[in-house]
Coordinates of C-alpha atoms in Angstrom, one line a residue:
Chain A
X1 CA -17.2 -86.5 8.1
X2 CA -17.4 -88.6 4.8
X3 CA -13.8 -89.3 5.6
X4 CA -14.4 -89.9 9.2
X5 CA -16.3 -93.0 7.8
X6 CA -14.6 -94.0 5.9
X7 CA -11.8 -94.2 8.3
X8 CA -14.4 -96.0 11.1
X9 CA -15.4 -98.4 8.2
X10 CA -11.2 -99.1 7.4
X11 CA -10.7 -100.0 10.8
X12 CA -13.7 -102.3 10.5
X13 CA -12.7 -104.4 7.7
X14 CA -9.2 -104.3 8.7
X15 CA -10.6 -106.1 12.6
X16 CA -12.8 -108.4 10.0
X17 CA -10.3 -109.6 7.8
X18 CA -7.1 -109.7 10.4
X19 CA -8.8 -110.5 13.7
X20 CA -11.4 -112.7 12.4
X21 CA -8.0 -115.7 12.1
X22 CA -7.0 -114.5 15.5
X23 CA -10.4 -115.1 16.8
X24 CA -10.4 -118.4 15.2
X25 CA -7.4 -119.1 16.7
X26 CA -8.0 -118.2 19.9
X27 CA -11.0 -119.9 19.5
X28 CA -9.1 -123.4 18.4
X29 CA -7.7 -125.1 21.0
X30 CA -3.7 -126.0 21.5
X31 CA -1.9 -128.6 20.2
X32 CA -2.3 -130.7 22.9
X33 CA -5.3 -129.5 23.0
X34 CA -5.9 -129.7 19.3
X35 CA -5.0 -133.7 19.7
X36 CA -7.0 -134.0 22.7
X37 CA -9.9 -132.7 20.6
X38 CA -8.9 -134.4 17.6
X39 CA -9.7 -137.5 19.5
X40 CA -12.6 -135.7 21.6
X41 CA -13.9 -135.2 17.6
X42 CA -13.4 -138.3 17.1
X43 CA -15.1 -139.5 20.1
X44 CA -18.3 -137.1 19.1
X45 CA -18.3 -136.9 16.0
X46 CA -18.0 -133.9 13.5
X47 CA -19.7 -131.7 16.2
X48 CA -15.8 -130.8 17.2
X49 CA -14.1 -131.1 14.0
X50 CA -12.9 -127.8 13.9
X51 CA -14.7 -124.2 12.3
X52 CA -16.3 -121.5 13.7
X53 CA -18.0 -121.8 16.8
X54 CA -20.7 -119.2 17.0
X55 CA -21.4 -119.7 20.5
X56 CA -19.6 -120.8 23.1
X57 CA -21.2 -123.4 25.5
X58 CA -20.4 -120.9 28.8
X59 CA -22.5 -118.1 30.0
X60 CA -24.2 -116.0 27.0
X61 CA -22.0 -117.9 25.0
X62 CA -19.1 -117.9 26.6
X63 CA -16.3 -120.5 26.7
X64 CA -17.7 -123.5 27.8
X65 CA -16.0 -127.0 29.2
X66 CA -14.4 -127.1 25.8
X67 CA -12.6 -123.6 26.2
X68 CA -13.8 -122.0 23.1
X69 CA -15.4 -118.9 23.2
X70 CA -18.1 -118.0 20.5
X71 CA -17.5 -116.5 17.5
X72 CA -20.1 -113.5 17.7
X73 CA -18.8 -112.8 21.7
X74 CA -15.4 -112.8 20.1
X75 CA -17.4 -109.9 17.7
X76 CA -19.8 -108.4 20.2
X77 CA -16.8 -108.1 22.3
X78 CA -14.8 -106.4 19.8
X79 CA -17.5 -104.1 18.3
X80 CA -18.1 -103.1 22.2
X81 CA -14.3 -102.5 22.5
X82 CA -14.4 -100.1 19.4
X83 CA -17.0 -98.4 20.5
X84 CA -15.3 -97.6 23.7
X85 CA -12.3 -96.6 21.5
X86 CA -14.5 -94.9 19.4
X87 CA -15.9 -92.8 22.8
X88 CA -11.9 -92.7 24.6
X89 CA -9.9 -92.5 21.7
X90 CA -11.3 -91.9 18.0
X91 CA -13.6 -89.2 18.5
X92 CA -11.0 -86.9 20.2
X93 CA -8.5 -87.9 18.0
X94 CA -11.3 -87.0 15.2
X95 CA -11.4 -84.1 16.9
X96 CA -8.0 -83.0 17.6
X97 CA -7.3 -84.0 13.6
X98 CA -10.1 -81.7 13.1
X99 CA -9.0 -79.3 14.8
X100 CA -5.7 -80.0 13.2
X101 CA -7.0 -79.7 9.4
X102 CA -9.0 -76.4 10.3
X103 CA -5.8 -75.0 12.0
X104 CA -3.8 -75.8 8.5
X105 CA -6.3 -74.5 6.7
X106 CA -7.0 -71.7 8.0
X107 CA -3.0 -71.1 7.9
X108 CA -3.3 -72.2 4.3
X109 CA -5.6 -69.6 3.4
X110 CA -4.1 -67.1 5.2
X111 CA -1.3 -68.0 3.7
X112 CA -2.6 -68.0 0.2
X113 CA -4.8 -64.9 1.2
X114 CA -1.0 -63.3 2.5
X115 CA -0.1 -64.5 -1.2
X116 CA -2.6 -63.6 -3.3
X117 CA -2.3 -60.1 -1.3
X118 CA 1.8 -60.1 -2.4
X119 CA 1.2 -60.6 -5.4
X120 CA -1.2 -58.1 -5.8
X121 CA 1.3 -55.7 -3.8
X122 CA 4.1 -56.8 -6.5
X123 CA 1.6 -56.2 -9.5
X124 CA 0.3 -52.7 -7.6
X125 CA 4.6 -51.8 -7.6
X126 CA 5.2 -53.2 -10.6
X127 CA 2.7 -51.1 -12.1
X128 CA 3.8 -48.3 -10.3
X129 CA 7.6 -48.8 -11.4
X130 CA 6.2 -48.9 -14.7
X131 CA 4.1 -45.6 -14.0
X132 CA 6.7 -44.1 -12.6
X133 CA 9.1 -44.5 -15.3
X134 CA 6.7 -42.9 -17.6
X135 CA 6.2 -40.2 -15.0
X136 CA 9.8 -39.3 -15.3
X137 CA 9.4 -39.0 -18.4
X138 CA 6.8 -36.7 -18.6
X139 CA 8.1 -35.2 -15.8
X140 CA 11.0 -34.4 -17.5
X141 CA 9.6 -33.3 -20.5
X142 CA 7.0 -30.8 -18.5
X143 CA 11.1 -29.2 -16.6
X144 CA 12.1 -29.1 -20.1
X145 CA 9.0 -26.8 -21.3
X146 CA 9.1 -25.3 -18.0
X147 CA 12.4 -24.5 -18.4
X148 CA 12.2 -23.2 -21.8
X149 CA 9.0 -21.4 -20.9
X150 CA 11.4 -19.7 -18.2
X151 CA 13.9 -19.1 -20.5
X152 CA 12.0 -17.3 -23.1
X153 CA 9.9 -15.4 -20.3
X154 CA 13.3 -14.4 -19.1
X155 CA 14.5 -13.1 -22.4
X156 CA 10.8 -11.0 -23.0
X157 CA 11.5 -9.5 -19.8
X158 CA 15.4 -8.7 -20.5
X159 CA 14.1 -7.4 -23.6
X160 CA 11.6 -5.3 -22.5
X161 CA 13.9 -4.1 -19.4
X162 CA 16.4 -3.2 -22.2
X163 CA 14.0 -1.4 -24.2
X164 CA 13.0 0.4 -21.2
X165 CA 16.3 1.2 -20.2
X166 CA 16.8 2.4 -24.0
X167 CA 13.4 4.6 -24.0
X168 CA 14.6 5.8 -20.5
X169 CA 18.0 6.8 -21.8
X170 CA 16.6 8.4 -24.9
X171 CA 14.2 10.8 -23.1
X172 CA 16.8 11.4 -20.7
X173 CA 19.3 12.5 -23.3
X174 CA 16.4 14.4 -24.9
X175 CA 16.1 16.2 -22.0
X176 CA 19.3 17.1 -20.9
X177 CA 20.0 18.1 -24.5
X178 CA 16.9 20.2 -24.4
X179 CA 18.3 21.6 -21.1
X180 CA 21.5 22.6 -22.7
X181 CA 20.2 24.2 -25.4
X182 CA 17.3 26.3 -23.2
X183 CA 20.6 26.9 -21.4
X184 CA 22.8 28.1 -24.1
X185 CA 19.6 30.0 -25.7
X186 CA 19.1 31.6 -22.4
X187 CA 22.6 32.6 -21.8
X188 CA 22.8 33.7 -25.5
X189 CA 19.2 35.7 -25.1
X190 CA 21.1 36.9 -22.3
X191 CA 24.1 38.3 -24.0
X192 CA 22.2 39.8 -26.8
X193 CA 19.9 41.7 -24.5
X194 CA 23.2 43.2 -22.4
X195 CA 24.8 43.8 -25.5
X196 CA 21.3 45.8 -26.8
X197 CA 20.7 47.4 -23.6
X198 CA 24.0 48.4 -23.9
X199 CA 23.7 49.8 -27.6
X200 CA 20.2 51.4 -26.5
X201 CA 22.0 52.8 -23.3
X202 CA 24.7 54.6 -25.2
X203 CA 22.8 55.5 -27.9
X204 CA 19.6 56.9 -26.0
X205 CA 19.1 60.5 -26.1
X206 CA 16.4 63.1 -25.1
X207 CA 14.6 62.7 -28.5
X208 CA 13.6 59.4 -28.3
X209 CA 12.8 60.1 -24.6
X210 CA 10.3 62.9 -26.1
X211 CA 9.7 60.7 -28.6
X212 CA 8.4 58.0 -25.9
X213 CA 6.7 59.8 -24.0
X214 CA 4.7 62.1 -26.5
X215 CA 3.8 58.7 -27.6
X216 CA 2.3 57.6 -23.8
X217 CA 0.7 60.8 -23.6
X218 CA -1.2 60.4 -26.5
X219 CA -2.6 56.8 -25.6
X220 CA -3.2 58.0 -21.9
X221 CA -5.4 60.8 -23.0
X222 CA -6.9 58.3 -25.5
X223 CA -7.9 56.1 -23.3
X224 CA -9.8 55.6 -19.8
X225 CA -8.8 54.5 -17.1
X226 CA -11.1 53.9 -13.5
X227 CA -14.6 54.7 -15.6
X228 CA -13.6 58.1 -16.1
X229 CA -16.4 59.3 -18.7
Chain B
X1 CA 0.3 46.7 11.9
X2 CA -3.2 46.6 11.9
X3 CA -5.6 44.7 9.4
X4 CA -6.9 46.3 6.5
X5 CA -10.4 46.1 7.2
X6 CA -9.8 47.3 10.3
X7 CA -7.7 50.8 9.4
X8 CA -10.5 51.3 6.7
X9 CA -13.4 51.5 9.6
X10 CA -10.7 54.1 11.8
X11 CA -10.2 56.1 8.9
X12 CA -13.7 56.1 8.0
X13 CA -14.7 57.0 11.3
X14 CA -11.9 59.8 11.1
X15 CA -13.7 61.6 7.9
X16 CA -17.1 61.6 9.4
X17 CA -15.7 63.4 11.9
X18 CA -14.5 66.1 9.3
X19 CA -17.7 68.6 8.5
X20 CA -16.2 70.1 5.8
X21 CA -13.7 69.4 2.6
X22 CA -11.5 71.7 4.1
X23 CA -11.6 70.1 7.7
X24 CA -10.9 66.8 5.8
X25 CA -7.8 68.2 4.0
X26 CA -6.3 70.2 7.4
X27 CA -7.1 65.9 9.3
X28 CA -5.3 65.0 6.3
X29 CA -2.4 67.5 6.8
X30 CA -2.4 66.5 10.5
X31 CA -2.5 62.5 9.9
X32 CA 0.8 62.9 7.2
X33 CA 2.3 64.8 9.3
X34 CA 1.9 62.7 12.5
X35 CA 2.7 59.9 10.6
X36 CA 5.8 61.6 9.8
X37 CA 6.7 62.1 13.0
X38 CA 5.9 58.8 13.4
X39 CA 8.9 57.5 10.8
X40 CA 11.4 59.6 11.7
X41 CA 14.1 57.4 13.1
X42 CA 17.1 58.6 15.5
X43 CA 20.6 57.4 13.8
X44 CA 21.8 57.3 17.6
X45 CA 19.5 54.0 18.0
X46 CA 20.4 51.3 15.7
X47 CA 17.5 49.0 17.3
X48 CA 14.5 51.2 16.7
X49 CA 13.4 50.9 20.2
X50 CA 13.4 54.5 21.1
X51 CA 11.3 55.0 17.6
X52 CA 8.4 57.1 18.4
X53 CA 5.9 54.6 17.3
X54 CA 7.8 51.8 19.2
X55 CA 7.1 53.9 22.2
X56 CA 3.7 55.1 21.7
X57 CA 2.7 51.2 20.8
X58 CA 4.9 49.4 23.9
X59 CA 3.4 48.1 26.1
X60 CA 5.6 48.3 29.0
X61 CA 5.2 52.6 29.4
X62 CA 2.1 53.5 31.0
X63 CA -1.0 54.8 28.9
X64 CA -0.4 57.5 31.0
X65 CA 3.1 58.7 30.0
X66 CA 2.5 57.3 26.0
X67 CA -0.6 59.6 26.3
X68 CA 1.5 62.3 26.9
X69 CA 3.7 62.1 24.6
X70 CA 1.4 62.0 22.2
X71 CA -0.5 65.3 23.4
X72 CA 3.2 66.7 23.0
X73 CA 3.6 65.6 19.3
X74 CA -0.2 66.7 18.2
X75 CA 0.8 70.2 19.8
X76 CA 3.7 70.7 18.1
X77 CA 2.3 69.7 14.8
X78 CA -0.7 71.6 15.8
X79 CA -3.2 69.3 15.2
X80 CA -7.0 69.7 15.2
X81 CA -8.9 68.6 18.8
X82 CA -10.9 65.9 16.6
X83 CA -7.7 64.5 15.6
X84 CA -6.3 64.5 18.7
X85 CA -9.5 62.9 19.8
X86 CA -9.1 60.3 17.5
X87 CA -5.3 59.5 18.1
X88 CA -6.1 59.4 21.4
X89 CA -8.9 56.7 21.0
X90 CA -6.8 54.7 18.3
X91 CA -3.6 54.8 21.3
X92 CA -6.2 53.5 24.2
X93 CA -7.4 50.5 21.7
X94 CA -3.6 49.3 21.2
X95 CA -3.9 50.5 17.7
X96 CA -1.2 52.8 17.6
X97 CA 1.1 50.7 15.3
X98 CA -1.6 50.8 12.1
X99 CA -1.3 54.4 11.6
X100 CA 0.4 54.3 8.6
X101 CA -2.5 52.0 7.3
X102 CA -5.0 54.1 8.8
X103 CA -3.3 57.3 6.9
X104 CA -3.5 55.8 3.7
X105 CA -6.9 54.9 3.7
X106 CA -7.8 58.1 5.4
X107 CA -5.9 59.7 2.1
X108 CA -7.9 58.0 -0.3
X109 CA -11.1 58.2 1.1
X110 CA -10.5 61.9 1.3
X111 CA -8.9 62.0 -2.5
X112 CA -11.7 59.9 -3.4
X113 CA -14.5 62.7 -2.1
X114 CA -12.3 65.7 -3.4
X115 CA -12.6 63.7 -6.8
X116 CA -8.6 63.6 -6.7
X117 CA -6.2 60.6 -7.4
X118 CA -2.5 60.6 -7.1
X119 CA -0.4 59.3 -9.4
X120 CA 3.6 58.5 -9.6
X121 CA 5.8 59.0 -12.8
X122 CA 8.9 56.8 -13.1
X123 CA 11.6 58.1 -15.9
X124 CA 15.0 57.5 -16.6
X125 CA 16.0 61.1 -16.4
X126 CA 14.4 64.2 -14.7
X127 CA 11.7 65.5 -16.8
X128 CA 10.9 69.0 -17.5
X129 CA 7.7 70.8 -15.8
X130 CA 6.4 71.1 -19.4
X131 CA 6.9 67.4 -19.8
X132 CA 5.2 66.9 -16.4
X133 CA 2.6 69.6 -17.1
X134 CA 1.6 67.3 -20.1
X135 CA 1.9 64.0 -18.2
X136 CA -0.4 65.3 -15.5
X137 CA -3.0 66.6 -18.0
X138 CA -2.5 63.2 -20.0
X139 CA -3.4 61.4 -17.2
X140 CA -6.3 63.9 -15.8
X141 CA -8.0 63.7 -19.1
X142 CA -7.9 59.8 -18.7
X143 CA -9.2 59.2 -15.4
X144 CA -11.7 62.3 -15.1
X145 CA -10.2 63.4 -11.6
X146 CA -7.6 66.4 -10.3
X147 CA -4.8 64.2 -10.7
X148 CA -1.6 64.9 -7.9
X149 CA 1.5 63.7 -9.5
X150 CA 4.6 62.6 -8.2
X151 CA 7.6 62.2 -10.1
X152 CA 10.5 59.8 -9.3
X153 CA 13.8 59.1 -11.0
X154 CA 15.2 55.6 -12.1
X155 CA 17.5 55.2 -13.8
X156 CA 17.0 51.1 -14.5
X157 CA 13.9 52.0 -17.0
X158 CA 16.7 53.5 -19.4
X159 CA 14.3 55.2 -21.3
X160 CA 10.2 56.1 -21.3
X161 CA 8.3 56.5 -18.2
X162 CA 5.9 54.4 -16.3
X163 CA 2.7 55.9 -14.1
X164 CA 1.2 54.6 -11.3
X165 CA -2.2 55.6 -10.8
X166 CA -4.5 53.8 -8.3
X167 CA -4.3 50.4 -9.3
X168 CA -3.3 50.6 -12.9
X169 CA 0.2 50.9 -14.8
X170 CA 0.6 52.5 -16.9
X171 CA 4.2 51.6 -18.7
X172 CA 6.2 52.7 -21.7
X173 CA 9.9 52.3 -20.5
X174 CA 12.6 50.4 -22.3
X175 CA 13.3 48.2 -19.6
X176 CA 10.2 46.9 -19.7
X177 CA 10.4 46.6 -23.5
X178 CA 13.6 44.8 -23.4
X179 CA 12.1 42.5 -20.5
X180 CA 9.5 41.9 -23.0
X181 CA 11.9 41.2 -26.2
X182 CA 13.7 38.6 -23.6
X183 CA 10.7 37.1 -22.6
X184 CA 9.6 36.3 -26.2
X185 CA 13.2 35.6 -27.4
X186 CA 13.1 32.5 -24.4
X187 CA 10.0 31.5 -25.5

């Protein structure tokens, strides 16, 4: 608005200082004129010896017989035509600059809102880039343990599978070795008992069948058998 | 075959039937030799089927005809009436086939009331009657009871003898000793 003003009040002095001649000269008469009237002046005196005329000698000041309009129509008339300007032309080209400025700004802090949001996007990646490098890293380094966790979990178990197997085997040996000799024991019990039923066989006679079964006899008649008092 | 149970309540039934120890021995007599009869078996019939107890206990001759036959048996074997009552009922119930069972029992409840037991003697070789005089009196001494022994050859128990009596063994055989020594030798 201040500007506004300031820009009403340019236009003011400008009219002031450049139209203020041009009034003066429209308000001076020709050069036939200006002879006429130099010897009108000199006819009445230093009434028309030239300067401003105020007021003309027509209608509210109009241009009288002489032809010279007054100074403050001249002004009235040109105040009046910037008002009208003011009401046809200034205020909607006030308002359309308006209009205009809000418009830029608007894009201009949009702009420096799109800006200030780029740059925070670039500082937000940046520090991501930077973030992620160091994730990498420690990415890395967790694959490495991991990997080396695997690897020695991998080993435990082989090592444990191997001592398995190992026990496994063992007790498995043990066993069939075990079997072989219950095996050979029972084949050799075997053998010895075919070759003593053999000896017993050949050598058994009727004595030691007495011998047997006086010896039954006397535990049966020893003993009791079915509560037999 | 018949359940145990059940050939103990027939023979039971059988002894009440017999007044006297002597009537219990001659039902006895008639029962083993029934039950003979019963296993006799003819060469000519490989299958069995024309058995005697096969044909008392089928089912597809009439009660009629199997009661026949077995009037025929009891009279050749000349069997007391109350035995031939009581075949008679045990044919009519189906129960025929459990005669064996029903003998046995019969036999030991009848052993049991005469205060006898019967024993069996295994031995390698045939033993003397002295030998056997001694076994019997060996093993009548033991159980308290008139003791009727049987005597069996086999020739597997190599040497010693081994009694049966009731439900005890009584064994002193070298088979069984050597089945012992092999037992503890294979721990």
């Amino acid at each position: 608005m201040n500007a506004l003003n300031k820009y009403t009040s340019g236009i003011a002095a400008f009219a002031l200082v450049w139209l203020a001649p041009l009034a003066v000269a429209l308000a001076s008469p020709p050069h036939g004129e200006a002879e006429h009237a130099a010897g009108h002046a000199a006819d009445h005196g230093a009434e028309h010896a030239g300067g401003i005329k105020w007021l003309g000698d027509g209608f509210l000041g109009g241009p009288g017989e002489d032809g010279r309009t007054g100074f403050l129509i001249i002004l009235i008339n040109f105040v009046v035509l910037m008002l009208v300007l003011n009401k046809l032309l200034f205020q909607n080209l006030r308002r359309s600059n308006a209009e205009a400025s809000d418009v830029i700004r608007l894009e201009l802090e949009r702009a420096t809102k799109a800006r200030a949001e780029a740059e925070a996007l670039v500082l937000e990646y940046e520090t991501k880039l930077s973030a992620l490098e160091s994730e990498i890293v420690e990415i890395r380094a967790h694959a490495v343990q991991s990997a080396e966790a695997e690897h020695a979990r991998i080993l435990a178990d082989a090592a444990e599978q191997a001592e398995k197997v190992k026990v496994a085997a063992t007790r498995a040996a043990e066993r069939e070795a075990a079997r072989f000799r219950a095996e050979l024991e029972r084949e050799i019990v075997d053998q010895a008992m075919q070759r003593a039923e053999q000896a017993i066989r050949a050598s058994f006679g009727g004595t030691d069948q007495r011998r047997l079964v006086d010896a039954w006899v006397e535990e049966v008649s020893s003993a009791t058998i079915g509560g037999a008092n | 075959m018949i359940s145990g149970s059940l050939a103990k309540r027939y023979a039971r039934a059988l002894i009440q039937l017999a007044a006297t120890p002597t009537a219990r021995d001659k039902y006895l007599q008639n029962l083993g030799d029934f039950h003979a009869a019963c296993k006799t078996h003819d060469p000519r019939d490989p299958s069995g089927e024309r058995d005697l107890i096969k044909v008392l206990a089928a089912g597809h001759h009439t009660l009629a005809n199997r009661r026949a036959i077995l009037h025929a048996i009891l009279g050749r074997i000349g069997a007391d009436p109350n035995v031939k009552k009581f075949l008679e009922l045990v044919l009519e119930r189906g129960r025929i086939s459990g005669i064996a069972q029903i003998y046995l029992h019969y036999r030991d409840l009848v052993d049991e009331l005469a205060g006898r037991i019967r024993a069996t003697v295994k031995t390698a070789t045939a033993v003397d009657p002295s030998t056997t005089g001694r076994i019997k009196k060996a093993l009548e001494t033991a159980t308290g009871k008139q003791v009727l022994l049987e005597t069996e050859v086999d020739t597997e128990l190599i040497g010693g003898l081994v009694a049966h009596v009731g439900s005890y063994t009584l064994d002193r055989s070298v088979r069984t000793s050597l089945d012992k020594l092999r037992s503890n030798l294979r721990g």
